[in-house]
Structure formats: C-alpha cells, structure tokens
Amino acid sequence: MTRVLAGVCACLLLLWTPACGGGKEITKAEEKDVLKILRSDKFEILDPQASSSGGDIAILAQMYEGLVRAPEIKDGPVSVPKWEPSLATDWKVEDNAKIYTFTLRENVKFHDGTSLNADAVKKSFERLIQKDHPAQPTKRPYATDLADIAKIEAPDAKTVRFTLHDSNPRFLANVSLHAAFVISSKAIDEMAKLNTPAKREKWLIENTSGTGPYRIARAEDYRGSESVTLTAFEDYWGGAPQIKLLSFTSMADHKSRREQVLAGAAGFTDTLLPSDWEDLKANKGVTLFTWDAINIMYLAMNCDQSKNYPTKDKRVRDAIAMVVDRTPFVERYYGAAKPAHVLIPYTMPFGHPKDYKPKTDTMSRDEALQTARRLIREAGVEGAVIKLILPEVPRPYLLYPRELADLIRQQLEPIGLKIELEPRKMAEIGEMVPKGDYALMLLGWMGDNGEPDNFWRPLLDGVKNEKGQWQPSDNNLARFFDIEVHRRIEEAGREADISKRDKLYKDLEMWAHDQFRPIVPLLTAKKSYAWTSKLKGVRVDTGDQFYLDKAYFEK
Amino acid sequence: MNELSVFVASSLRDFARFLKTHRPAQAGILLIALVLAAALFAGWVAPYGPMEAVPNRFFAPASLDHLLGTDSQGRDLFSRLLYGARYTLAVALSATLLSLLAGSVIGAVAGYFGRWVDTLLMRFIDFMMSFPSFLLACVAVAILGKSLENLIWAVGIAGAPSFARQVRAEVLRLRSQEFVEAALSLGYGHTRILVRHILPNCLTPIIVLGTLGMGGSILSVAGLAFLGLGGDPFVPEWGLMLKLGWDQSSQGAFQVGVSGACILVTVLGFNLFGDGLRDWLDPRSRSR
C-alpha cells in the first residue's frame, strides 16, 4: 500500500516538474534591456479589431500601427487633433472629404516577414468592415466607426484609396483608431483557415502580425490575461527599439504598483492614486506624468423598453440624475477630476456648452430630493431593488469602483431605491452590454481620437441589425437609441466647418440629456503614468497611449 | 439526560473554582465578554446604524459626533465596529459550529465503526489535511463565489478535519469502555449508542476544541475577507473593514488599525480562554 502511494506521488512530482520550468528565463546580461511594466488593467483580447478595452489597447499599441497616429500630448486641454504620419507618409483628401488617398511608407515589414503594401492595408480593412468575413474576429465594436467606407482600392503597391459613402471630415480620426491597425495579409489568410472566431483570436495572440516595434515572440510569452512578454522587433521600420523586452504584468492593487516602482522592482506603471501624486512628484527616482485625459465616468440607466427594469421609465431616470451628487466623487480624486454634466469631456474640443447643465442638475439639494421622491412615487417603483453593475478592477476614470458605487447607493436610498452592488469582470461586462440584462451600470469611456463622434456613436447611438432594425451598439451601456439623436450625430459628424460642427454638438448636448436622460455623466479624471527616472524617451499621445520604441535607459 | 445536567453543573462549579486561580483565562473571559456585549448591545450603544452614512463626511477625525471618526464612505467607524462584533462573531461561530458538526460526525462514525469505514474516512481526512486549511478555504470560496455566507462554508469545511481527528481519538477511547459494551449487550442500535452514550461523553473536549477553534475561525474569516473573498466590502465585518481601510490611501490607516485591534482582542480572548479550558481538562497541568 505504502509503496503504491509512494509511486503515485513520484509520478505526480515528475509530471509537475516540467510545468514549473516552462517560461522564458531572462538571463543576467539581458536584464538591463528589460522594462517591467505593471498595469492596473488586465488584457483580454489581443486582436486590434475585436478589442474595446483600454487594458488591451495599451499592449496592442506596442505591436500594431495604423496609417496615421495621434500627436504627442502636452498637458492641458487638447485642441483639434492634427494627425501624424505612421504607416502612411502622406495623404490627400478630395471630393469634399469623400475620397482619402494614402501614400504608404516604404520598407515596412510585418512581424511575419512580409512587407507592407496597399493590398495588405486593403485586406486588413476588409476584415474589419465586411460582414461574414472568412477571418472574422470575435466581435467588432469599432466597425461602425469605419462603416462609411464604400470602396477600398489599391491603384499601386504604395497607394490606398478609400471612397466613402458620404463626406466625412473626421475619417482620419477614425483611421487612427486601434481598430484600424493594419494586420498582415498572411495572418488574415491563416486565420481564415480556422473555423471559429475564438480559435482565430488565440492564433493572433500566438502569432502577432503587426508592424509595431514589439511583438509576442513565442506562445509561452503570453501567460493569460495577467502577464505577457513582448520582444523587440529588430526589423522595425523606425529602427530596432533599445529596450529589448517589455514584461507586462497586471496588478490591480495600486499600493503594490506604487511600491514596486519606488523600490525599482518595476520600471513603469499606470493609474496611480491622485492622493499619492504629491509624494511621487517629490521623489527623484520616479518620473510622474499626469495629464488632462479624454474620458468620462458615467452612470448608465437601461432605457430598453422591452426589458422590465424601472429605469425604462424616464421619470425614474430623471429622479436618479437629480439626486446624484458629484461633489463627493470629485473629492475622492484630490483635485484630479472635474464634475461632468454632459457627455463630451471638457478636455477635448467640441461640445460641452459653457456652464450648461441639464435641468435635472440645476436644482437645490432639497428641491431635487423632493422632486425625485415624487417622480419615483408616480412611476410606482418605490422600494424597488435595483442592481448596479460595476467593474471589479479600477479603471483610469473610475479609481474606486466599489467606493463610488456605494456612494451612489447611499445617494439613491433617500428616494426609495434600494441598490445592490454587483462587481463584474470587464470581459463579463463586455458580454452583458449587448444583452442589456441590467438596470444600472457604473463605468466610463476613454476617448480614442479626440472626436465627439467617438463618444456619441459608441455610447448613445445604434446600428442596423440583419433585419434592418436599429439596435443600440455594443458599447451603448444605456441601451438607448433614438432616430433623431442618430440623425443629429450623423449631421454633426459630416459638417466640415469647425465652428458649425461645434454648435451642432453643443445643441445636441443641450437637447438630448433633457429629452431622454439615458446617462448621468459624473466626472472626467486626469490620468497618470509613473516610471523610473532612468527611463527616457517615453512618448504619450493624445489618445492616452504610451510608446516605448524610442525609449532607453540612461546610463 | 438528568445525569448529564448534573455532570455539567458539577463541571461548571469545578471550572469556576479553577478559574479563580487562572489569570490568563480570567483575562480571556473578560475580553470575550466585552466583545459579546458589543455584539449584543450594538443596537442600543451605537450612535449610528452600520450602513447609515453622513453625506460627504469622509475620513472625518474623531470628535464627539463620531467617537472614532468616519470611514471612506462617510459612515461612523465606532458604530460599525460595534456592529462588526455581531457579524464577526456570528460568522466565526457559524463556521466553527459547522466544523464541529462535520468533524464530530465524521470522527465519531470513523472511530465507532472502525475497519474500512475508519480507513476510508480517515484517509479522506488525511487528504484534506495535506492542504493548508487556509488554502483549502480559498479554493472553496473560489468555487462557491465571494460572499460572507460562503466564507462560513469555506472556513467551516476547511476546519473540520482537525476536529474529526480529535473526536475520533476520543470515540476510540470510549468505544472500549464498559458502558458501551453494556449498551451493546442490551441490544441498543448503533445510532442510539453513538448519540446517547458516546457523544455526550465527548462533549467536554468538543467544547474546548470549539473555543480554541473560534480564534482560528475569526482569523481565517478576516484573512479571507482581507484577500477580497468576502463579497460586499461594505458589510461591517472586521476583516472587510480592515480591507476597506487598506484599499484607501494613507487616510485609511486608522481604520486598518482599529479593525485590526478588534480582531486581535477577540482572538486573544478566545485563545486565552481556550488555553485555560485546556489546562483545566489536562490532569498533568494541575492537581485536582
């Protein structure tokens, strides 16, 4: 008996050993070329066309590139963005912003060794916009942003011409989105051979197929959503990066992240608590970078009339909006956040009419409480138990998800609504939204390209489904759609004259919130990165992404 | 059961006499009484409700309104600590009772029936004991889901094996005693013998084990809650309160300190008292 047991144990041990020794050992000589990056976020989908989470984009941005890119950030509100060349060196806008012709950069290689040419760009965009593409990704949250492409042509190897359905002055902004990062044709062909989107997603993680300065070199460098190692791409067109390995680790606890950077155990981290900023600024070993980021945190209220949530009644939504008090939220950010009353954050151009607040936000506290109580009574939902979905891990705009959600619960209690908090993983939230099975959700949105369209369209607009019916888009947390709102979003987006466009967006803000109240905008938060002061040459762009292709360690 | 109550009463008298000479146990009883009082009278003593928030008064310093200030959510810390005693004790007690119940049943059955039943059950217990009980509890919560109720199950199940072993040892000792043989020869069923004759005689060690186990349960529950496995972080359980303070910036330090102190005092109380009980039962450590 004993011997049998011993044998079994020995076998188990033998099985165990190789499992422990798998990952890549970083040798001593390489250590100085390694940058250890701690992130507050996890990464779930490393397919640029399928992802919509900030956690993914930070990693995708190291591996993939688009035709144009956002400029480097300067602190303070961003002006109308000017796009910089990336994979395209030059572009021409013709026919009242209906035809865009890009000249491609020469000598650009994909990670798989193939060269960038016009056909590759065409093929990559086709995968994003074509329904039932053979290499279709798991989902395409940004397909609507590029849905107005009518035709893509490649007149020669270095030229790509996009013809749009209608004039679109913000097409460059949409082309700068991570969803429009170019994926190699070889990869798309390979993925087309696989029969499910999930398999394709896995394939693309193991075979990074961009043109960017870094890539996942081996399958075992990707260790789930918690950790991934990127290797420098020696054939990068901008020159091989000096830092040879980037090791990304997800670590939700802000204290541990801060301590590790202070102790030199990690070289780079994001999303530090504003209460720590003073100390970090004073510390000579650390560079703290903060800026007015383009984001908004908001409470979404399910407007879906086919669902039976109390929030489908506008009176309930108004009541909630009335009693939510932004002061304590902003207070928790130690001056690193400003209250928001409209959708478009104050940190970007267009929209946000000066000092304007929707009617629900202008009452005194007592008046708001009384009116809200009356509205809740009239709607007949007094004492209703409502679930509030919130993310488990902090987001850059939502540094204290549970604490702030609890404040909302406190604030809604006096008007007779019982709120139950339900923290969920970001991936789960992504799946929940299209189904719309929740009443309230506390989340936010980070702007990708400084365009109001990038807020209105994903958050409060819809797309036509197969049957030709309008339905809210996949990031529309409030499950709200109104054809007139849709029309006005379209109209504002097509207006080439900047001042007219600004007015259209302002009018839309001043009308839509009072009319429908699908969301309660709460605040816009500054963002932060901290890195060891030995690290130089980090570039942060107006899309809030950091780039390390020109980064190096000071001797 | 009349003999039993007489036995219990005489034991209590004996214990009271013993207590007079055992200082640590006195201290333990005092601490437990303090915590119990807090739990029982929280409703009368606490100036605020455990979930009652003062709007926009976060991290308020100690004052007459708020004896220990307010927490990150604007709730009165003192009141929450008082109510916290209720939650903490209730959760730990439930977990310990669950351990005791499961452990006693397994141990008694294994010890009484012996042979293959014993082998089977005790190898299962050995298997469970080969995992650190804290890890086992972590796994249990991961499977069951994060909530205080599940913490009870997790800690309760993880604590059962050690109880099972000790109860088995006790049952093995009693199994060969004359009164059990007498009961057997009278033709009593096994269940009746186990429940009416053997288990009452195991009661004293079970009580001691339970008391000692309470301290461990409180620590395990607090530890798991601190790891974020306690579900709703705003329930006034001390482990969750400690975690909530920890998650804040430096301003949460006070909350960490006071919740930690409460846990410390309670566990210390149970351990001192449990040690006293053990000394009382152990003939080597005192002269009867």
CSV table of N, CA and C in Angstrom, one decimal, chain A residues 47-186:
chain,number,residue,atom,x,y,z
A,47,ASP,N,-6.7,41.2,-30.3
A,47,ASP,CA,-6.9,41.4,-31.7
A,47,ASP,C,-7.4,42.8,-31.8
A,48,PRO,N,-6.6,43.7,-32.5
A,48,PRO,CA,-7.0,45.1,-32.6
A,48,PRO,C,-8.4,45.3,-33.0
A,49,GLN,N,-8.9,44.5,-33.9
A,49,GLN,CA,-10.2,44.8,-34.4
A,49,GLN,C,-11.3,44.3,-33.5
A,50,ALA,N,-11.0,43.5,-32.5
A,50,ALA,CA,-12.0,42.9,-31.7
A,50,ALA,C,-12.1,43.6,-30.3
A,51,SER,N,-11.0,44.3,-30.0
A,51,SER,CA,-10.9,44.8,-28.6
A,51,SER,C,-11.5,46.2,-28.5
A,52,SER,N,-12.1,46.4,-27.3
A,52,SER,CA,-12.5,47.8,-27.0
A,52,SER,C,-12.1,48.2,-25.6
A,53,SER,N,-11.2,47.4,-25.0
A,53,SER,CA,-10.8,47.7,-23.6
A,53,SER,C,-9.5,48.4,-23.5
A,54,GLY,N,-9.4,49.4,-22.7
A,54,GLY,CA,-8.1,50.2,-22.5
A,54,GLY,C,-7.0,49.2,-22.2
A,55,GLY,N,-7.3,48.2,-21.4
A,55,GLY,CA,-6.2,47.3,-21.0
A,55,GLY,C,-5.6,46.6,-22.2
A,56,ASP,N,-6.4,46.2,-23.2
A,56,ASP,CA,-5.8,45.6,-24.4
A,56,ASP,C,-5.1,46.6,-25.2
A,57,ILE,N,-5.7,47.8,-25.4
A,57,ILE,CA,-5.1,48.7,-26.4
A,57,ILE,C,-3.7,49.1,-26.0
A,58,ALA,N,-3.4,49.3,-24.7
A,58,ALA,CA,-2.0,49.6,-24.3
A,58,ALA,C,-1.0,48.6,-24.9
A,59,ILE,N,-1.4,47.4,-24.9
A,59,ILE,CA,-0.5,46.4,-25.4
A,59,ILE,C,-0.5,46.3,-26.9
A,60,LEU,N,-1.7,46.4,-27.5
A,60,LEU,CA,-1.8,46.4,-28.9
A,60,LEU,C,-1.0,47.5,-29.6
A,61,ALA,N,-1.0,48.7,-28.9
A,61,ALA,CA,-0.3,49.8,-29.5
A,61,ALA,C,1.2,49.6,-29.5
A,62,GLN,N,1.7,48.7,-28.8
A,62,GLN,CA,3.1,48.4,-28.9
A,62,GLN,C,3.4,47.5,-30.1
A,63,MET,N,2.4,46.8,-30.6
A,63,MET,CA,2.6,45.7,-31.6
A,63,MET,C,2.1,46.0,-32.9
A,64,TYR,N,1.1,46.9,-33.0
A,64,TYR,CA,0.4,47.2,-34.3
A,64,TYR,C,0.5,48.7,-34.5
A,65,GLU,N,0.3,49.1,-35.8
A,65,GLU,CA,0.3,50.5,-36.1
A,65,GLU,C,-0.8,50.8,-37.2
A,66,GLY,N,-1.3,52.0,-37.2
A,66,GLY,CA,-2.3,52.4,-38.2
A,66,GLY,C,-1.7,53.3,-39.2
A,67,LEU,N,-2.5,53.8,-40.1
A,67,LEU,CA,-2.0,54.6,-41.2
A,67,LEU,C,-1.5,56.0,-40.7
A,68,VAL,N,-2.3,56.5,-39.7
A,68,VAL,CA,-1.9,57.8,-39.1
A,68,VAL,C,-1.9,57.6,-37.6
A,69,ARG,N,-1.3,58.5,-36.9
A,69,ARG,CA,-1.3,58.4,-35.4
A,69,ARG,C,-1.5,59.7,-34.8
A,70,ALA,N,-1.9,59.7,-33.5
A,70,ALA,CA,-2.2,60.9,-32.7
A,70,ALA,C,-0.9,61.6,-32.3
A,71,PRO,N,-0.9,62.9,-32.2
A,71,PRO,CA,0.3,63.6,-31.8
A,71,PRO,C,0.7,63.4,-30.3
A,72,GLU,N,1.9,63.8,-30.0
A,72,GLU,CA,2.3,63.7,-28.6
A,72,GLU,C,1.5,64.7,-27.7
A,73,ILE,N,1.3,64.2,-26.5
A,73,ILE,CA,0.4,65.0,-25.6
A,73,ILE,C,1.2,66.2,-25.0
A,74,LYS,N,0.5,67.3,-24.8
A,74,LYS,CA,1.0,68.4,-23.9
A,74,LYS,C,-0.1,68.6,-22.9
A,75,ASP,N,0.3,68.9,-21.7
A,75,ASP,CA,-0.7,69.0,-20.6
A,75,ASP,C,-1.6,70.1,-20.9
A,76,GLY,N,-2.9,70.0,-20.5
A,76,GLY,CA,-3.9,71.0,-20.8
A,76,GLY,C,-4.8,70.4,-21.8
A,77,PRO,N,-6.0,71.1,-21.9
A,77,PRO,CA,-7.0,70.6,-22.9
A,77,PRO,C,-6.4,70.5,-24.3
A,78,VAL,N,-6.9,69.5,-25.0
A,78,VAL,CA,-6.4,69.2,-26.3
A,78,VAL,C,-7.1,70.0,-27.3
A,79,SER,N,-6.4,70.6,-28.3
A,79,SER,CA,-7.1,71.3,-29.3
A,79,SER,C,-7.5,70.3,-30.4
A,80,VAL,N,-8.0,70.8,-31.5
A,80,VAL,CA,-8.5,69.9,-32.6
A,80,VAL,C,-7.3,69.1,-33.0
A,81,PRO,N,-7.3,67.8,-33.0
A,81,PRO,CA,-6.1,67.0,-33.2
A,81,PRO,C,-5.6,67.1,-34.6
A,82,LYS,N,-4.3,67.1,-34.7
A,82,LYS,CA,-3.6,67.0,-36.0
A,82,LYS,C,-3.0,65.7,-36.1
A,83,TRP,N,-3.3,65.0,-37.2
A,83,TRP,CA,-2.8,63.6,-37.3
A,83,TRP,C,-1.4,63.5,-37.9
A,84,GLU,N,-0.6,62.6,-37.3
A,84,GLU,CA,0.8,62.5,-37.8
A,84,GLU,C,1.0,61.2,-38.6
A,85,PRO,N,1.9,61.3,-39.5
A,85,PRO,CA,2.2,60.1,-40.4
A,85,PRO,C,2.6,58.9,-39.5
A,86,SER,N,2.1,57.7,-39.9
A,86,SER,CA,2.6,56.5,-39.3
A,86,SER,C,2.9,55.5,-40.4
A,87,LEU,N,2.0,54.6,-40.7
A,87,LEU,CA,2.3,53.7,-41.8
A,87,LEU,C,2.1,54.4,-43.2
A,88,ALA,N,1.3,55.5,-43.1
A,88,ALA,CA,1.2,56.3,-44.3
A,88,ALA,C,2.1,57.5,-44.1
A,89,THR,N,2.8,57.9,-45.2
A,89,THR,CA,3.7,59.1,-45.0
A,89,THR,C,3.0,60.4,-45.4
A,90,ASP,N,1.9,60.2,-46.2
A,90,ASP,CA,1.2,61.3,-46.8
A,90,ASP,C,-0.2,61.0,-47.1
A,91,TRP,N,-1.1,61.9,-47.1
A,91,TRP,CA,-2.4,61.6,-47.6
A,91,TRP,C,-3.1,62.8,-48.2
A,92,LYS,N,-4.1,62.6,-49.0
A,92,LYS,CA,-4.8,63.6,-49.8
A,92,LYS,C,-6.3,63.4,-49.5
A,93,VAL,N,-7.0,64.6,-49.3
A,93,VAL,CA,-8.4,64.5,-49.1
A,93,VAL,C,-9.1,65.2,-50.2
A,94,GLU,N,-10.0,64.5,-50.9
A,94,GLU,CA,-10.6,65.1,-52.1
A,94,GLU,C,-12.1,64.9,-52.1
A,95,ASP,N,-12.7,65.6,-53.0
A,95,ASP,CA,-14.2,65.5,-53.3
A,95,ASP,C,-15.0,65.7,-52.0
A,96,ASN,N,-14.7,66.9,-51.4
A,96,ASN,CA,-15.5,67.3,-50.2
A,96,ASN,C,-15.4,66.2,-49.1
A,97,ALA,N,-14.2,65.8,-48.8
A,97,ALA,CA,-13.9,64.8,-47.8
A,97,ALA,C,-14.6,63.4,-48.0
A,98,LYS,N,-14.7,63.1,-49.3
A,98,LYS,CA,-15.3,61.8,-49.6
A,98,LYS,C,-14.2,60.8,-50.1
A,99,ILE,N,-13.1,61.3,-50.6
A,99,ILE,CA,-12.1,60.3,-51.1
A,99,ILE,C,-10.8,60.7,-50.3
A,100,TYR,N,-10.2,59.6,-49.7
A,100,TYR,CA,-9.0,59.8,-49.0
A,100,TYR,C,-7.9,58.9,-49.6
A,101,THR,N,-6.8,59.5,-50.0
A,101,THR,CA,-5.8,58.7,-50.7
A,101,THR,C,-4.5,58.7,-49.8
A,102,PHE,N,-4.0,57.5,-49.4
A,102,PHE,CA,-2.8,57.5,-48.5
A,102,PHE,C,-1.6,56.9,-49.3
A,103,THR,N,-0.5,57.5,-49.1
A,103,THR,CA,0.8,57.0,-49.7
A,103,THR,C,1.5,56.3,-48.5
A,104,LEU,N,1.8,55.0,-48.8
A,104,LEU,CA,2.3,54.2,-47.7
A,104,LEU,C,3.9,54.3,-47.6
A,105,ARG,N,4.3,54.1,-46.4
A,105,ARG,CA,5.7,54.2,-46.0
A,105,ARG,C,6.4,53.0,-46.7
A,106,GLU,N,7.7,53.2,-47.1
A,106,GLU,CA,8.4,52.1,-47.8
A,106,GLU,C,9.2,51.3,-46.8
A,107,ASN,N,9.6,50.1,-47.2
A,107,ASN,CA,10.4,49.3,-46.3
A,107,ASN,C,9.8,49.0,-44.9
A,108,VAL,N,8.5,48.8,-44.9
A,108,VAL,CA,7.9,48.4,-43.6
A,108,VAL,C,7.7,46.9,-43.7
A,109,LYS,N,8.1,46.2,-42.6
A,109,LYS,CA,7.9,44.8,-42.5
A,109,LYS,C,7.0,44.4,-41.4
A,110,PHE,N,6.2,43.4,-41.7
A,110,PHE,CA,5.3,42.8,-40.6
A,110,PHE,C,6.2,41.9,-39.8
A,111,HIS,N,5.7,41.5,-38.7
A,111,HIS,CA,6.4,40.6,-37.8
A,111,HIS,C,6.6,39.3,-38.4
A,112,ASP,N,5.7,38.9,-39.4
A,112,ASP,CA,5.9,37.6,-40.0
A,112,ASP,C,6.8,37.6,-41.2
A,113,GLY,N,7.4,38.8,-41.5
A,113,GLY,CA,8.4,38.9,-42.5
A,113,GLY,C,7.9,39.4,-43.8
A,114,THR,N,6.6,39.5,-44.0
A,114,THR,CA,6.0,40.0,-45.2
A,114,THR,C,6.1,41.5,-45.2
A,115,SER,N,6.0,42.1,-46.4
A,115,SER,CA,6.1,43.6,-46.5
A,115,SER,C,4.8,44.3,-46.5
A,116,LEU,N,4.8,45.5,-46.1
A,116,LEU,CA,3.6,46.3,-46.1
A,116,LEU,C,3.3,46.8,-47.5
A,117,ASN,N,2.1,46.6,-48.1
A,117,ASN,CA,1.8,47.2,-49.3
A,117,ASN,C,0.3,47.5,-49.3
A,118,ALA,N,-0.1,48.1,-50.4
A,118,ALA,CA,-1.5,48.6,-50.5
A,118,ALA,C,-2.5,47.4,-50.3
A,119,ASP,N,-2.2,46.3,-50.9
A,119,ASP,CA,-3.1,45.2,-50.8
A,119,ASP,C,-3.3,44.7,-49.3
A,120,ALA,N,-2.2,44.8,-48.6
A,120,ALA,CA,-2.2,44.3,-47.2
A,120,ALA,C,-3.2,45.3,-46.4
A,121,VAL,N,-3.1,46.6,-46.7
A,121,VAL,CA,-3.9,47.6,-46.0
A,121,VAL,C,-5.4,47.3,-46.4
A,122,LYS,N,-5.6,47.1,-47.7
A,122,LYS,CA,-7.0,46.8,-48.2
A,122,LYS,C,-7.6,45.6,-47.4
A,123,LYS,N,-6.8,44.5,-47.4
A,123,LYS,CA,-7.2,43.3,-46.8
A,123,LYS,C,-7.6,43.4,-45.3
A,124,SER,N,-6.7,44.2,-44.6
A,124,SER,CA,-6.9,44.4,-43.2
A,124,SER,C,-8.2,45.1,-42.9
A,125,PHE,N,-8.4,46.2,-43.7
A,125,PHE,CA,-9.7,47.0,-43.5
A,125,PHE,C,-10.9,46.1,-43.9
A,126,GLU,N,-10.8,45.3,-44.9
A,126,GLU,CA,-11.9,44.5,-45.3
A,126,GLU,C,-12.3,43.5,-44.1
A,127,ARG,N,-11.3,43.0,-43.4
A,127,ARG,CA,-11.7,42.1,-42.3
A,127,ARG,C,-12.5,42.9,-41.3
A,128,LEU,N,-12.2,44.2,-41.1
A,128,LEU,CA,-12.9,45.0,-40.1
A,128,LEU,C,-14.3,45.3,-40.5
A,129,ILE,N,-14.5,45.6,-41.8
A,129,ILE,CA,-15.8,46.2,-42.2
A,129,ILE,C,-16.7,45.2,-42.8
A,130,GLN,N,-16.2,44.1,-43.4
A,130,GLN,CA,-17.1,43.1,-44.1
A,130,GLN,C,-17.8,42.2,-43.1
A,131,LYS,N,-19.1,42.1,-43.3
A,131,LYS,CA,-19.8,41.1,-42.5
A,131,LYS,C,-19.5,39.7,-43.1
A,132,ASP,N,-19.4,38.7,-42.2
A,132,ASP,CA,-19.2,37.3,-42.6
A,132,ASP,C,-17.8,37.2,-43.3
A,133,HIS,N,-16.9,38.0,-42.9
A,133,HIS,CA,-15.5,37.8,-43.5
A,133,HIS,C,-15.0,36.4,-43.0
A,134,PRO,N,-14.3,35.7,-43.9
A,134,PRO,CA,-13.8,34.3,-43.5
A,134,PRO,C,-12.9,34.4,-42.3
A,135,ALA,N,-12.2,35.5,-42.0
A,135,ALA,CA,-11.3,35.5,-40.9
A,135,ALA,C,-11.9,36.4,-39.8
A,136,GLN,N,-13.2,36.5,-39.8
A,136,GLN,CA,-14.0,37.4,-38.8
A,136,GLN,C,-13.5,37.3,-37.4
A,137,PRO,N,-13.3,38.5,-36.7
A,137,PRO,CA,-12.9,38.4,-35.3
A,137,PRO,C,-14.1,38.1,-34.4
A,138,THR,N,-13.9,37.9,-33.1
A,138,THR,CA,-14.9,37.5,-32.2
A,138,THR,C,-16.0,38.6,-32.1
A,139,LYS,N,-15.6,39.8,-32.1
A,139,LYS,CA,-16.6,40.9,-32.2
A,139,LYS,C,-15.9,42.1,-32.9
A,140,ARG,N,-16.7,43.1,-33.3
A,140,ARG,CA,-16.2,44.3,-33.9
A,140,ARG,C,-16.8,45.5,-33.4
A,141,PRO,N,-16.4,45.9,-32.2
A,141,PRO,CA,-17.0,47.1,-31.5
A,141,PRO,C,-16.8,48.4,-32.3
A,142,TYR,N,-15.8,48.4,-33.1
A,142,TYR,CA,-15.5,49.7,-33.8
A,142,TYR,C,-15.9,49.7,-35.3
A,143,ALA,N,-16.6,48.6,-35.7
A,143,ALA,CA,-16.9,48.5,-37.1
A,143,ALA,C,-17.7,49.7,-37.6
A,144,THR,N,-18.6,50.2,-36.7
A,144,THR,CA,-19.5,51.3,-37.1
A,144,THR,C,-18.7,52.6,-37.4
A,145,ASP,N,-17.5,52.7,-36.7
A,145,ASP,CA,-16.7,53.9,-36.9
A,145,ASP,C,-16.2,54.0,-38.3
A,146,LEU,N,-16.0,52.8,-38.9
A,146,LEU,CA,-15.5,52.8,-40.3
A,146,LEU,C,-16.5,52.3,-41.3
A,147,ALA,N,-17.7,52.3,-40.8
A,147,ALA,CA,-18.8,51.7,-41.7
A,147,ALA,C,-19.0,52.5,-42.9
A,148,ASP,N,-18.6,53.8,-43.0
A,148,ASP,CA,-18.9,54.6,-44.1
A,148,ASP,C,-17.9,54.4,-45.3
A,149,ILE,N,-17.0,53.4,-45.2
A,149,ILE,CA,-16.1,53.1,-46.3
A,149,ILE,C,-17.0,52.4,-47.4
A,150,ALA,N,-17.0,53.0,-48.6
A,150,ALA,CA,-17.8,52.3,-49.7
A,150,ALA,C,-16.9,51.4,-50.5
A,151,LYS,N,-15.6,51.9,-50.7
A,151,LYS,CA,-14.8,51.2,-51.6
A,151,LYS,C,-13.3,51.4,-51.2
A,152,ILE,N,-12.5,50.3,-51.2
A,152,ILE,CA,-11.1,50.4,-51.0
A,152,ILE,C,-10.4,50.0,-52.2
A,153,GLU,N,-9.5,50.8,-52.7
A,153,GLU,CA,-8.7,50.4,-53.9
A,153,GLU,C,-7.2,50.5,-53.7
A,154,ALA,N,-6.5,49.7,-54.4
A,154,ALA,CA,-5.0,49.8,-54.4
A,154,ALA,C,-4.5,50.0,-55.8
A,155,PRO,N,-4.5,51.3,-56.2
A,155,PRO,CA,-4.1,51.5,-57.6
A,155,PRO,C,-2.6,51.1,-57.9
A,156,ASP,N,-1.7,51.3,-56.9
A,156,ASP,CA,-0.4,50.7,-57.0
A,156,ASP,C,0.0,50.2,-55.6
A,157,ALA,N,1.2,49.6,-55.5
A,157,ALA,CA,1.6,49.0,-54.3
A,157,ALA,C,1.8,50.0,-53.1
A,158,LYS,N,2.0,51.2,-53.4
A,158,LYS,CA,2.2,52.2,-52.4
A,158,LYS,C,1.0,53.2,-52.1
A,159,THR,N,-0.1,52.9,-52.8
A,159,THR,CA,-1.2,53.9,-52.7
A,159,THR,C,-2.5,53.1,-52.3
A,160,VAL,N,-3.2,53.6,-51.3
A,160,VAL,CA,-4.5,53.1,-50.9
A,160,VAL,C,-5.5,54.2,-51.0
A,161,ARG,N,-6.7,53.9,-51.7
A,161,ARG,CA,-7.7,55.0,-51.8
A,161,ARG,C,-9.0,54.5,-51.2
A,162,PHE,N,-9.5,55.3,-50.2
A,162,PHE,CA,-10.8,55.0,-49.6
A,162,PHE,C,-11.8,55.9,-50.2
A,163,THR,N,-12.9,55.3,-50.7
A,163,THR,CA,-14.0,56.1,-51.1
A,163,THR,C,-15.1,56.0,-50.1
A,164,LEU,N,-15.7,57.1,-49.6
A,164,LEU,CA,-16.7,57.0,-48.6
A,164,LEU,C,-18.1,57.2,-49.1
A,165,HIS,N,-19.1,56.7,-48.4
A,165,HIS,CA,-20.5,56.8,-48.8
A,165,HIS,C,-20.8,58.3,-48.9
A,166,ASP,N,-20.3,59.0,-47.9
A,166,ASP,CA,-20.7,60.4,-47.8
A,166,ASP,C,-19.5,61.2,-47.3
A,167,SER,N,-19.6,62.5,-47.4
A,167,SER,CA,-18.4,63.3,-46.9
A,167,SER,C,-18.2,63.0,-45.4
A,168,ASN,N,-17.0,62.9,-45.0
A,168,ASN,CA,-16.7,62.6,-43.6
A,168,ASN,C,-15.3,63.3,-43.2
A,169,PRO,N,-15.4,64.5,-42.6
A,169,PRO,CA,-14.2,65.2,-42.3
A,169,PRO,C,-13.4,64.6,-41.2
A,170,ARG,N,-14.0,63.6,-40.5
A,170,ARG,CA,-13.2,63.0,-39.3
A,170,ARG,C,-12.8,61.6,-39.6
A,171,PHE,N,-12.6,61.3,-40.9
A,171,PHE,CA,-12.2,60.0,-41.3
A,171,PHE,C,-10.8,59.7,-40.8
A,172,LEU,N,-9.9,60.7,-40.8
A,172,LEU,CA,-8.6,60.5,-40.4
A,172,LEU,C,-8.6,60.1,-38.9
A,173,ALA,N,-9.4,60.7,-38.1
A,173,ALA,CA,-9.5,60.3,-36.7
A,173,ALA,C,-10.0,58.9,-36.6
A,174,ASN,N,-10.9,58.4,-37.4
A,174,ASN,CA,-11.3,57.0,-37.3
A,174,ASN,C,-10.2,56.1,-37.8
A,175,VAL,N,-9.4,56.5,-38.8
A,175,VAL,CA,-8.3,55.7,-39.2
A,175,VAL,C,-7.2,55.6,-38.2
A,176,SER,N,-7.2,56.5,-37.3
A,176,SER,CA,-6.2,56.5,-36.2
A,176,SER,C,-6.6,55.5,-35.1
A,177,LEU,N,-7.8,55.0,-35.1
A,177,LEU,CA,-8.3,54.1,-34.0
A,177,LEU,C,-7.5,52.8,-34.0
A,178,HIS,N,-7.4,52.2,-32.9
A,178,HIS,CA,-6.7,51.0,-32.8
A,178,HIS,C,-7.3,49.9,-33.6
A,179,ALA,N,-8.6,50.0,-33.8
A,179,ALA,CA,-9.3,49.0,-34.6
A,179,ALA,C,-8.8,49.0,-36.1
A,180,ALA,N,-8.3,50.2,-36.5
A,180,ALA,CA,-7.8,50.3,-37.9
A,180,ALA,C,-6.3,50.0,-38.0
A,181,PHE,N,-5.7,49.4,-36.9
A,181,PHE,CA,-4.3,49.0,-37.0
A,181,PHE,C,-4.2,47.9,-38.2
A,182,VAL,N,-3.1,47.9,-38.9
A,182,VAL,CA,-3.0,47.1,-40.0
A,182,VAL,C,-2.5,45.7,-39.6
A,183,ILE,N,-3.2,44.6,-40.0
A,183,ILE,CA,-2.8,43.3,-39.7
A,183,ILE,C,-2.3,42.7,-41.0
A,184,SER,N,-1.3,41.8,-40.9
A,184,SER,CA,-0.6,41.3,-42.2
A,184,SER,C,-1.6,40.4,-42.9
A,185,SER,N,-1.4,40.4,-44.2
A,185,SER,CA,-2.3,39.6,-45.1
A,185,SER,C,-2.1,38.1,-44.8
A,186,LYS,N,-0.9,37.7,-44.5
A,186,LYS,CA,-0.5,36.3,-44.3
A,186,LYS,C,-1.4,35.8,-43.1
